[in-house]
Amino acid sequence: MEDKPPRDREMPLWEHLRELGQRLKRVLIAFVVVFIVMWMPAPDLHGGSIMSILASFFVTGEYRPLAYWAFFETIRPMLDDLNKTANIKIALIAGEVWNPLGAVMYASLYLAALVVFPLLVYEMWLYVQPALYPHEERAVKKYLWVALLLFYAGNLFGIFVIFPALFRFIAGFAAILRIEQIFSVSSVVSTWMQLAFWTGVIFETPIVIAILSEICLLNPWTLAAYRPVVYAVALILIAIVTPDTTLVSTFLTFIPFAILFEVGLVWSRRIVKKCPDIQPLSKPYR
């Protein structure tokens, strides 16, 4: 049995809390800086420079915050395509007095969090590393940056695949019913954020399986035997966290989950070969 990590034996609780506070303070400062940047005027990609945009802002008052610009640029091609259709016309409106400000605030908070997230992970890694056993440290270090990449890949999948598919479905269905399509900008930004975040979380599925396999806490053959239960629970949870009631985003999110789950099982079977207590089931599930 390996000894306890040195820091667990030597550092008192208040030292742990002080170190944690210092690391979180650095992350908070970085977050505030990025959040402020998200409110700066956005560059004009169709001409003009950042300096001309800044000059235009101070002279004419033209202003598009960087965060809202980044959000709108991801949905603009889809809106342009839909508005070219004869029976579909889409407009984004305020809806309520504070909704325009809320939309920019939500987008700024989320995009700033995405930018600062690697720093948070790095600081938390430095904080917990001394308290890990060697085999736990190896397991985390092996998959930490892969987990980050998968999280960002999931965000991009939610933004550029799931959200446009859901929005097009809703727009097309509303057109069939001859319903005027005017959306609150705050609700659109909120849906955009939720789909991006939860898809990013779901993309972590193979990493969770791999880390549990590395520390010999997961038997992939047993997990595979309960595949129908896992899929049923996953569908329920995805339906709870996804923002629409049509189940369109639920199934669009479930498909990558199922693929990543199966990838995780294949990966896990390779990893657990080093675990003497984990063996294939004598009677595999059919």
PDB file of C-alpha atoms in Angstrom:
ATOM      1  CA  MET A   1       0.000   0.000   0.000  1.00  0.00           C
ATOM      2  CA  GLU A   2       1.327   3.425  -0.977  1.00  0.00           C
ATOM      3  CA  ASP A   3       1.826   6.041   1.756  1.00  0.00           C
ATOM      4  CA  LYS A   4      -0.525   8.963   2.000  1.00  0.00           C
ATOM      5  CA  PRO A   5       0.462  11.978  -0.099  1.00  0.00           C
ATOM      6  CA  PRO A   6       2.815  14.296   1.845  1.00  0.00           C
ATOM      7  CA  ARG A   7       0.518  17.309   1.840  1.00  0.00           C
ATOM      8  CA  ASP A   8      -2.295  15.370   3.505  1.00  0.00           C
ATOM      9  CA  ARG A   9       0.032  14.567   6.414  1.00  0.00           C
ATOM     10  CA  GLU A  10       1.639  17.979   6.824  1.00  0.00           C
ATOM     11  CA  MET A  11      -0.714  20.819   5.801  1.00  0.00           C
ATOM     12  CA  PRO A  12      -3.459  21.995   8.191  1.00  0.00           C
ATOM     13  CA  LEU A  13      -6.942  22.753   6.896  1.00  0.00           C
ATOM     14  CA  TRP A  14      -6.498  26.532   6.919  1.00  0.00           C
ATOM     15  CA  GLU A  15      -3.411  26.196   4.692  1.00  0.00           C
ATOM     16  CA  HIS A  16      -5.471  24.186   2.191  1.00  0.00           C
ATOM     17  CA  LEU A  17      -8.168  26.848   2.180  1.00  0.00           C
ATOM     18  CA  ARG A  18      -5.667  29.692   1.842  1.00  0.00           C
ATOM     19  CA  GLU A  19      -3.981  28.053  -1.150  1.00  0.00           C
ATOM     20  CA  LEU A  20      -7.350  27.305  -2.753  1.00  0.00           C
ATOM     21  CA  GLY A  21      -8.413  30.925  -2.256  1.00  0.00           C
ATOM     22  CA  GLN A  22      -5.229  32.230  -3.881  1.00  0.00           C
ATOM     23  CA  ARG A  23      -5.654  30.020  -6.923  1.00  0.00           C
ATOM     24  CA  LEU A  24      -9.326  30.903  -7.324  1.00  0.00           C
ATOM     25  CA  LYS A  25      -8.434  34.582  -6.974  1.00  0.00           C
ATOM     26  CA  ARG A  26      -6.079  34.319  -9.968  1.00  0.00           C
ATOM     27  CA  VAL A  27      -8.828  32.639 -11.988  1.00  0.00           C
ATOM     28  CA  LEU A  28     -11.348  35.300 -10.952  1.00  0.00           C
ATOM     29  CA  ILE A  29      -9.031  38.134 -11.988  1.00  0.00           C
ATOM     30  CA  ALA A  30      -8.483  36.514 -15.392  1.00  0.00           C
ATOM     31  CA  PHE A  31     -12.241  36.003 -15.758  1.00  0.00           C
ATOM     32  CA  VAL A  32     -12.992  39.669 -14.984  1.00  0.00           C
ATOM     33  CA  VAL A  33     -10.394  40.832 -17.529  1.00  0.00           C
ATOM     34  CA  VAL A  34     -11.796  38.583 -20.268  1.00  0.00           C
ATOM     35  CA  PHE A  35     -15.362  39.555 -19.336  1.00  0.00           C
ATOM     36  CA  ILE A  36     -14.488  43.230 -19.813  1.00  0.00           C
ATOM     37  CA  VAL A  37     -12.877  42.423 -23.176  1.00  0.00           C
ATOM     38  CA  MET A  38     -16.127  40.727 -24.225  1.00  0.00           C
ATOM     39  CA  TRP A  39     -17.852  44.114 -23.955  1.00  0.00           C
ATOM     40  CA  MET A  40     -15.374  45.849 -26.243  1.00  0.00           C
ATOM     41  CA  PRO A  41     -16.583  46.855 -29.720  1.00  0.00           C
ATOM     42  CA  ALA A  42     -16.355  43.964 -32.166  1.00  0.00           C
ATOM     43  CA  PRO A  43     -14.126  44.203 -35.259  1.00  0.00           C
ATOM     44  CA  ASP A  44     -15.672  44.569 -38.690  1.00  0.00           C
ATOM     45  CA  LEU A  45     -14.552  41.537 -40.704  1.00  0.00           C
ATOM     46  CA  HIS A  46     -16.022  42.992 -43.889  1.00  0.00           C
ATOM     47  CA  GLY A  47     -13.736  45.980 -43.921  1.00  0.00           C
ATOM     48  CA  GLY A  48     -12.281  48.471 -41.543  1.00  0.00           C
ATOM     49  CA  SER A  49      -9.833  47.898 -38.740  1.00  0.00           C
ATOM     50  CA  ILE A  50     -10.181  47.685 -34.990  1.00  0.00           C
ATOM     51  CA  MET A  51      -9.059  51.305 -34.759  1.00  0.00           C
ATOM     52  CA  SER A  52     -11.726  52.435 -37.207  1.00  0.00           C
ATOM     53  CA  ILE A  53     -14.358  50.511 -35.246  1.00  0.00           C
ATOM     54  CA  LEU A  54     -13.228  52.162 -32.018  1.00  0.00           C
ATOM     55  CA  ALA A  55     -13.274  55.550 -33.729  1.00  0.00           C
ATOM     56  CA  SER A  56     -16.756  54.853 -35.102  1.00  0.00           C
ATOM     57  CA  PHE A  57     -17.941  53.918 -31.619  1.00  0.00           C
ATOM     58  CA  PHE A  58     -16.804  57.177 -30.072  1.00  0.00           C
ATOM     59  CA  VAL A  59     -17.934  59.362 -33.003  1.00  0.00           C
ATOM     60  CA  THR A  60     -21.282  57.809 -34.017  1.00  0.00           C
ATOM     61  CA  GLY A  61     -22.131  55.568 -31.078  1.00  0.00           C
ATOM     62  CA  GLU A  62     -22.196  52.407 -33.207  1.00  0.00           C
ATOM     63  CA  TYR A  63     -21.546  49.547 -30.853  1.00  0.00           C
ATOM     64  CA  ARG A  64     -21.669  45.745 -31.042  1.00  0.00           C
ATOM     65  CA  PRO A  65     -20.126  44.030 -28.009  1.00  0.00           C
ATOM     66  CA  LEU A  66     -17.593  41.359 -28.911  1.00  0.00           C
ATOM     67  CA  ALA A  67     -19.504  38.619 -27.068  1.00  0.00           C
ATOM     68  CA  TYR A  68     -22.795  39.328 -28.862  1.00  0.00           C
ATOM     69  CA  TRP A  69     -20.977  39.615 -32.175  1.00  0.00           C
ATOM     70  CA  ALA A  70     -19.389  36.161 -31.614  1.00  0.00           C
ATOM     71  CA  PHE A  71     -22.800  34.700 -30.786  1.00  0.00           C
ATOM     72  CA  PHE A  72     -24.567  36.320 -33.721  1.00  0.00           C
ATOM     73  CA  GLU A  73     -21.890  35.320 -36.230  1.00  0.00           C
ATOM     74  CA  THR A  74     -22.510  31.638 -35.370  1.00  0.00           C
ATOM     75  CA  ILE A  75     -26.229  31.922 -36.182  1.00  0.00           C
ATOM     76  CA  ARG A  76     -26.178  34.563 -38.942  1.00  0.00           C
ATOM     77  CA  PRO A  77     -25.638  32.117 -41.866  1.00  0.00           C
ATOM     78  CA  MET A  78     -28.579  30.012 -40.631  1.00  0.00           C
ATOM     79  CA  LEU A  79     -30.835  33.061 -40.235  1.00  0.00           C
ATOM     80  CA  ASP A  80     -29.874  34.316 -43.702  1.00  0.00           C
ATOM     81  CA  ASP A  81     -30.720  30.944 -45.251  1.00  0.00           C
ATOM     82  CA  LEU A  82     -34.057  30.710 -43.447  1.00  0.00           C
ATOM     83  CA  ASN A  83     -35.050  34.274 -44.327  1.00  0.00           C
ATOM     84  CA  LYS A  84     -34.416  33.537 -48.014  1.00  0.00           C
ATOM     85  CA  THR A  85     -37.240  30.991 -47.854  1.00  0.00           C
ATOM     86  CA  ALA A  86     -40.523  32.421 -49.114  1.00  0.00           C
ATOM     87  CA  ASN A  87     -42.687  31.356 -46.165  1.00  0.00           C
ATOM     88  CA  ILE A  88     -40.137  31.884 -43.352  1.00  0.00           C
ATOM     89  CA  LYS A  89     -39.250  35.286 -41.948  1.00  0.00           C
ATOM     90  CA  ILE A  90     -37.421  35.403 -38.636  1.00  0.00           C
ATOM     91  CA  ALA A  91     -36.768  38.428 -36.451  1.00  0.00           C
ATOM     92  CA  LEU A  92     -35.004  38.750 -33.109  1.00  0.00           C
ATOM     93  CA  ILE A  93     -36.654  41.231 -30.759  1.00  0.00           C
ATOM     94  CA  ALA A  94     -36.067  42.507 -27.242  1.00  0.00           C
ATOM     95  CA  GLY A  95     -39.333  41.120 -25.880  1.00  0.00           C
ATOM     96  CA  GLU A  96     -38.744  42.702 -22.494  1.00  0.00           C
ATOM     97  CA  VAL A  97     -36.978  45.883 -21.415  1.00  0.00           C
ATOM     98  CA  TRP A  98     -33.813  44.227 -20.083  1.00  0.00           C
ATOM     99  CA  ASN A  99     -33.518  41.394 -22.629  1.00  0.00           C
ATOM    100  CA  PRO A 100     -30.933  43.062 -24.924  1.00  0.00           C
ATOM    101  CA  LEU A 101     -28.682  43.733 -21.937  1.00  0.00           C
ATOM    102  CA  GLY A 102     -29.356  40.230 -20.612  1.00  0.00           C
ATOM    103  CA  ALA A 103     -28.439  38.653 -23.954  1.00  0.00           C
ATOM    104  CA  VAL A 104     -25.076  40.428 -24.022  1.00  0.00           C
ATOM    105  CA  MET A 105     -24.495  39.615 -20.346  1.00  0.00           C
ATOM    106  CA  TYR A 106     -25.211  35.886 -20.836  1.00  0.00           C
ATOM    107  CA  ALA A 107     -23.009  35.667 -23.919  1.00  0.00           C
ATOM    108  CA  SER A 108     -20.192  37.576 -22.191  1.00  0.00           C
ATOM    109  CA  LEU A 109     -20.323  35.403 -19.087  1.00  0.00           C
ATOM    110  CA  TYR A 110     -20.323  32.148 -21.016  1.00  0.00           C
ATOM    111  CA  LEU A 111     -17.638  33.042 -23.539  1.00  0.00           C
ATOM    112  CA  ALA A 112     -15.422  34.493 -20.797  1.00  0.00           C
ATOM    113  CA  ALA A 113     -15.879  31.255 -18.841  1.00  0.00           C
ATOM    114  CA  LEU A 114     -14.865  29.221 -21.900  1.00  0.00           C
ATOM    115  CA  VAL A 115     -11.711  31.308 -22.350  1.00  0.00           C
ATOM    116  CA  VAL A 116     -10.703  31.089 -18.691  1.00  0.00           C
ATOM    117  CA  PHE A 117     -11.701  27.440 -18.185  1.00  0.00           C
ATOM    118  CA  PRO A 118      -8.231  26.003 -19.032  1.00  0.00           C
ATOM    119  CA  LEU A 119      -6.693  28.281 -16.404  1.00  0.00           C
ATOM    120  CA  LEU A 120      -9.220  27.051 -13.834  1.00  0.00           C
ATOM    121  CA  VAL A 121      -8.407  23.439 -14.698  1.00  0.00           C
ATOM    122  CA  TYR A 122      -4.678  24.143 -14.456  1.00  0.00           C
ATOM    123  CA  GLU A 123      -4.963  25.866 -11.071  1.00  0.00           C
ATOM    124  CA  MET A 124      -7.181  23.088  -9.675  1.00  0.00           C
ATOM    125  CA  TRP A 125      -4.713  20.517 -10.974  1.00  0.00           C
ATOM    126  CA  LEU A 126      -1.832  22.225  -9.186  1.00  0.00           C
ATOM    127  CA  TYR A 127      -3.968  22.341  -6.036  1.00  0.00           C
ATOM    128  CA  VAL A 128      -4.986  18.661  -5.929  1.00  0.00           C
ATOM    129  CA  GLN A 129      -1.822  17.158  -7.438  1.00  0.00           C
ATOM    130  CA  PRO A 130       0.130  16.907  -4.143  1.00  0.00           C
ATOM    131  CA  ALA A 131      -2.798  15.060  -2.547  1.00  0.00           C
ATOM    132  CA  LEU A 132      -3.002  12.338  -5.225  1.00  0.00           C
ATOM    133  CA  TYR A 133      -1.469   8.918  -5.088  1.00  0.00           C
ATOM    134  CA  PRO A 134       1.000   8.240  -7.922  1.00  0.00           C
ATOM    135  CA  HIS A 135      -1.416   6.023  -9.865  1.00  0.00           C
ATOM    136  CA  GLU A 136      -4.191   8.637  -9.513  1.00  0.00           C
ATOM    137  CA  GLU A 137      -1.861  11.397 -10.683  1.00  0.00           C
ATOM    138  CA  ARG A 138      -0.829   9.385 -13.742  1.00  0.00           C
ATOM    139  CA  ALA A 139      -4.457   8.699 -14.582  1.00  0.00           C
ATOM    140  CA  VAL A 140      -5.477  12.360 -14.388  1.00  0.00           C
ATOM    141  CA  LYS A 141      -2.424  13.707 -16.242  1.00  0.00           C
ATOM    142  CA  LYS A 142      -2.959  11.205 -19.027  1.00  0.00           C
ATOM    143  CA  TYR A 143      -6.453  12.444 -19.835  1.00  0.00           C
ATOM    144  CA  LEU A 144      -6.668  16.027 -18.580  1.00  0.00           C
ATOM    145  CA  TRP A 145      -5.917  17.834 -21.830  1.00  0.00           C
ATOM    146  CA  VAL A 146      -7.889  15.322 -23.883  1.00  0.00           C
ATOM    147  CA  ALA A 147     -10.851  16.109 -21.634  1.00  0.00           C
ATOM    148  CA  LEU A 148     -10.407  19.822 -22.319  1.00  0.00           C
ATOM    149  CA  LEU A 149     -10.311  19.277 -26.072  1.00  0.00           C
ATOM    150  CA  LEU A 150     -13.422  17.098 -25.931  1.00  0.00           C
ATOM    151  CA  PHE A 151     -15.257  19.716 -23.892  1.00  0.00           C
ATOM    152  CA  TYR A 152     -14.543  22.398 -26.491  1.00  0.00           C
ATOM    153  CA  ALA A 153     -15.392  19.976 -29.311  1.00  0.00           C
ATOM    154  CA  GLY A 154     -18.719  19.339 -27.608  1.00  0.00           C
ATOM    155  CA  ASN A 155     -19.392  23.070 -27.358  1.00  0.00           C
ATOM    156  CA  LEU A 156     -18.695  23.497 -31.068  1.00  0.00           C
ATOM    157  CA  PHE A 157     -20.916  20.515 -31.894  1.00  0.00           C
ATOM    158  CA  GLY A 158     -23.757  22.011 -29.870  1.00  0.00           C
ATOM    159  CA  ILE A 159     -23.335  25.452 -31.449  1.00  0.00           C
ATOM    160  CA  PHE A 160     -22.827  24.468 -35.090  1.00  0.00           C
ATOM    161  CA  VAL A 161     -24.803  21.205 -35.356  1.00  0.00           C
ATOM    162  CA  ILE A 162     -27.461  20.786 -32.667  1.00  0.00           C
ATOM    163  CA  PHE A 163     -28.576  24.415 -32.305  1.00  0.00           C
ATOM    164  CA  PRO A 164     -29.015  25.054 -36.073  1.00  0.00           C
ATOM    165  CA  ALA A 165     -30.848  21.726 -36.510  1.00  0.00           C
ATOM    166  CA  LEU A 166     -33.194  22.528 -33.622  1.00  0.00           C
ATOM    167  CA  PHE A 167     -33.769  26.103 -34.790  1.00  0.00           C
ATOM    168  CA  ARG A 168     -34.470  25.021 -38.373  1.00  0.00           C
ATOM    169  CA  PHE A 169     -36.941  22.402 -37.154  1.00  0.00           C
ATOM    170  CA  ILE A 170     -38.807  24.924 -34.998  1.00  0.00           C
ATOM    171  CA  ALA A 171     -38.816  27.516 -37.795  1.00  0.00           C
ATOM    172  CA  GLY A 172     -40.064  25.024 -40.360  1.00  0.00           C
ATOM    173  CA  PHE A 173     -42.785  23.704 -38.069  1.00  0.00           C
ATOM    174  CA  ALA A 174     -43.941  27.228 -37.223  1.00  0.00           C
ATOM    175  CA  ALA A 175     -44.098  28.048 -40.938  1.00  0.00           C
ATOM    176  CA  ILE A 176     -46.320  25.015 -41.535  1.00  0.00           C
ATOM    177  CA  LEU A 177     -48.675  26.283 -38.832  1.00  0.00           C
ATOM    178  CA  ARG A 178     -48.483  29.824 -40.316  1.00  0.00           C
ATOM    179  CA  ILE A 179     -47.173  31.242 -37.039  1.00  0.00           C
ATOM    180  CA  GLU A 180     -45.291  34.523 -37.144  1.00  0.00           C
ATOM    181  CA  GLN A 181     -41.711  33.832 -36.028  1.00  0.00           C
ATOM    182  CA  ILE A 182     -40.446  36.532 -33.712  1.00  0.00           C
ATOM    183  CA  PHE A 183     -37.980  35.338 -31.086  1.00  0.00           C
ATOM    184  CA  SER A 184     -36.769  37.016 -27.926  1.00  0.00           C
ATOM    185  CA  VAL A 185     -33.025  37.503 -28.310  1.00  0.00           C
ATOM    186  CA  SER A 186     -32.492  36.577 -24.654  1.00  0.00           C
ATOM    187  CA  SER A 187     -34.213  33.187 -25.100  1.00  0.00           C
ATOM    188  CA  VAL A 188     -32.160  32.466 -28.230  1.00  0.00           C
ATOM    189  CA  VAL A 189     -28.880  33.223 -26.442  1.00  0.00           C
ATOM    190  CA  SER A 190     -29.974  31.156 -23.430  1.00  0.00           C
ATOM    191  CA  THR A 191     -30.828  28.141 -25.612  1.00  0.00           C
ATOM    192  CA  TRP A 192     -27.543  28.536 -27.506  1.00  0.00           C
ATOM    193  CA  MET A 193     -25.586  28.510 -24.235  1.00  0.00           C
ATOM    194  CA  GLN A 194     -27.414  25.545 -22.714  1.00  0.00           C
ATOM    195  CA  LEU A 195     -26.953  23.357 -25.775  1.00  0.00           C
ATOM    196  CA  ALA A 196     -23.273  24.289 -26.029  1.00  0.00           C
ATOM    197  CA  PHE A 197     -22.550  23.587 -22.349  1.00  0.00           C
ATOM    198  CA  TRP A 198     -24.421  20.300 -21.979  1.00  0.00           C
ATOM    199  CA  THR A 199     -23.051  18.936 -25.230  1.00  0.00           C
ATOM    200  CA  GLY A 200     -19.574  19.775 -23.939  1.00  0.00           C
ATOM    201  CA  VAL A 201     -20.313  17.867 -20.725  1.00  0.00           C
ATOM    202  CA  ILE A 202     -21.657  14.859 -22.640  1.00  0.00           C
ATOM    203  CA  PHE A 203     -18.502  14.740 -24.769  1.00  0.00           C
ATOM    204  CA  GLU A 204     -16.597  13.945 -21.554  1.00  0.00           C
ATOM    205  CA  THR A 205     -18.181  10.454 -21.440  1.00  0.00           C
ATOM    206  CA  PRO A 206     -15.144   8.469 -22.725  1.00  0.00           C
ATOM    207  CA  ILE A 207     -12.810  10.388 -20.400  1.00  0.00           C
ATOM    208  CA  VAL A 208     -14.878   9.498 -17.335  1.00  0.00           C
ATOM    209  CA  ILE A 209     -14.899   5.845 -18.403  1.00  0.00           C
ATOM    210  CA  ALA A 210     -11.159   5.892 -19.092  1.00  0.00           C
ATOM    211  CA  ILE A 211     -10.183   7.456 -15.753  1.00  0.00           C
ATOM    212  CA  LEU A 212     -12.364   5.028 -13.785  1.00  0.00           C
ATOM    213  CA  SER A 213     -10.755   2.202 -15.757  1.00  0.00           C
ATOM    214  CA  GLU A 214      -7.245   3.509 -15.067  1.00  0.00           C
ATOM    215  CA  ILE A 215      -7.826   3.255 -11.310  1.00  0.00           C
ATOM    216  CA  CYS A 216      -9.530  -0.137 -11.733  1.00  0.00           C
ATOM    217  CA  LEU A 217     -12.951   1.008 -10.534  1.00  0.00           C
ATOM    218  CA  LEU A 218     -14.889   0.159 -13.674  1.00  0.00           C
ATOM    219  CA  ASN A 219     -15.495  -3.159 -15.413  1.00  0.00           C
ATOM    220  CA  PRO A 220     -16.320  -2.401 -19.079  1.00  0.00           C
ATOM    221  CA  TRP A 221     -17.920  -5.824 -19.603  1.00  0.00           C
ATOM    222  CA  THR A 222     -20.273  -5.293 -16.681  1.00  0.00           C
ATOM    223  CA  LEU A 223     -21.088  -1.781 -17.917  1.00  0.00           C
ATOM    224  CA  ALA A 224     -21.768  -3.158 -21.395  1.00  0.00           C
ATOM    225  CA  ALA A 225     -24.124  -5.740 -19.885  1.00  0.00           C
ATOM    226  CA  TYR A 226     -26.218  -2.866 -18.529  1.00  0.00           C
ATOM    227  CA  ARG A 227     -26.113  -0.900 -21.803  1.00  0.00           C
ATOM    228  CA  PRO A 228     -29.942  -0.664 -22.167  1.00  0.00           C
ATOM    229  CA  VAL A 229     -30.206   0.783 -18.654  1.00  0.00           C
ATOM    230  CA  VAL A 230     -27.366   3.233 -19.312  1.00  0.00           C
ATOM    231  CA  TYR A 231     -28.999   4.429 -22.531  1.00  0.00           C
ATOM    232  CA  ALA A 232     -32.403   4.794 -20.884  1.00  0.00           C
ATOM    233  CA  VAL A 233     -30.990   6.820 -17.990  1.00  0.00           C
ATOM    234  CA  ALA A 234     -28.925   8.920 -20.411  1.00  0.00           C
ATOM    235  CA  LEU A 235     -32.011   9.744 -22.497  1.00  0.00           C
ATOM    236  CA  ILE A 236     -33.900  10.846 -19.401  1.00  0.00           C
ATOM    237  CA  LEU A 237     -31.048  13.011 -18.125  1.00  0.00           C
ATOM    238  CA  ILE A 238     -30.428  14.567 -21.548  1.00  0.00           C
ATOM    239  CA  ALA A 239     -34.153  15.329 -21.879  1.00  0.00           C
ATOM    240  CA  ILE A 240     -34.013  17.083 -18.494  1.00  0.00           C
ATOM    241  CA  VAL A 241     -30.992  19.274 -19.241  1.00  0.00           C
ATOM    242  CA  THR A 242     -31.743  20.146 -22.886  1.00  0.00           C
ATOM    243  CA  PRO A 243     -33.823  23.323 -23.186  1.00  0.00           C
ATOM    244  CA  ASP A 244     -36.539  22.324 -25.695  1.00  0.00           C
ATOM    245  CA  THR A 245     -39.631  20.171 -25.203  1.00  0.00           C
ATOM    246  CA  THR A 246     -39.710  18.745 -28.742  1.00  0.00           C
ATOM    247  CA  LEU A 247     -37.055  16.046 -28.009  1.00  0.00           C
ATOM    248  CA  VAL A 248     -35.228  17.111 -31.179  1.00  0.00           C
ATOM    249  CA  SER A 249     -32.176  18.300 -29.261  1.00  0.00           C
ATOM    250  CA  THR A 250     -32.511  15.300 -26.933  1.00  0.00           C
ATOM    251  CA  PHE A 251     -32.000  12.778 -29.725  1.00  0.00           C
ATOM    252  CA  LEU A 252     -29.409  14.926 -31.513  1.00  0.00           C
ATOM    253  CA  THR A 253     -27.436  15.015 -28.252  1.00  0.00           C
ATOM    254  CA  PHE A 254     -28.010  11.346 -27.465  1.00  0.00           C
ATOM    255  CA  ILE A 255     -26.452  10.193 -30.753  1.00  0.00           C
ATOM    256  CA  PRO A 256     -22.933  11.519 -29.960  1.00  0.00           C
ATOM    257  CA  PHE A 257     -23.329  10.254 -26.381  1.00  0.00           C
ATOM    258  CA  ALA A 258     -24.012   6.719 -27.633  1.00  0.00           C
ATOM    259  CA  ILE A 259     -21.030   6.860 -30.003  1.00  0.00           C
ATOM    260  CA  LEU A 260     -18.711   8.214 -27.315  1.00  0.00           C
ATOM    261  CA  PHE A 261     -19.991   5.674 -24.796  1.00  0.00           C
ATOM    262  CA  GLU A 262     -19.139   2.806 -27.142  1.00  0.00           C
ATOM    263  CA  VAL A 263     -15.725   4.362 -27.851  1.00  0.00           C
ATOM    264  CA  GLY A 264     -15.182   4.606 -24.104  1.00  0.00           C
ATOM    265  CA  LEU A 265     -16.008   0.911 -23.642  1.00  0.00           C
ATOM    266  CA  VAL A 266     -13.516  -0.137 -26.326  1.00  0.00           C
ATOM    267  CA  TRP A 267     -10.907   2.131 -24.749  1.00  0.00           C
ATOM    268  CA  SER A 268     -11.679   0.786 -21.282  1.00  0.00           C
ATOM    269  CA  ARG A 269     -11.203  -2.856 -22.341  1.00  0.00           C
ATOM    270  CA  ARG A 270      -7.658  -2.012 -23.355  1.00  0.00           C
ATOM    271  CA  ILE A 271      -6.933  -0.099 -20.165  1.00  0.00           C
ATOM    272  CA  VAL A 272      -8.203  -2.675 -17.657  1.00  0.00           C
ATOM    273  CA  LYS A 273      -5.889  -5.396 -18.958  1.00  0.00           C
ATOM    274  CA  LYS A 274      -3.513  -4.244 -16.222  1.00  0.00           C
ATOM    275  CA  CYS A 275      -6.189  -4.678 -13.517  1.00  0.00           C
ATOM    276  CA  PRO A 276      -5.941  -8.261 -12.150  1.00  0.00           C
ATOM    277  CA  ASP A 277      -9.371  -8.175 -10.504  1.00  0.00           C
ATOM    278  CA  ILE A 278     -11.254  -7.111 -13.652  1.00  0.00           C
ATOM    279  CA  GLN A 279     -12.069  -9.877 -16.097  1.00  0.00           C
ATOM    280  CA  PRO A 280     -14.595 -10.383 -18.910  1.00  0.00           C
ATOM    281  CA  LEU A 281     -17.932 -11.781 -17.853  1.00  0.00           C
ATOM    282  CA  SER A 282     -18.205 -15.572 -18.135  1.00  0.00           C
ATOM    283  CA  LYS A 283     -21.704 -15.175 -19.578  1.00  0.00           C
ATOM    284  CA  PRO A 284     -21.737 -12.000 -21.669  1.00  0.00           C
ATOM    285  CA  TYR A 285     -24.956 -10.087 -21.991  1.00  0.00           C
ATOM    286  CA  ARG A 286     -26.953 -10.725 -25.148  1.00  0.00           C
TER     287      ARG A 286
END
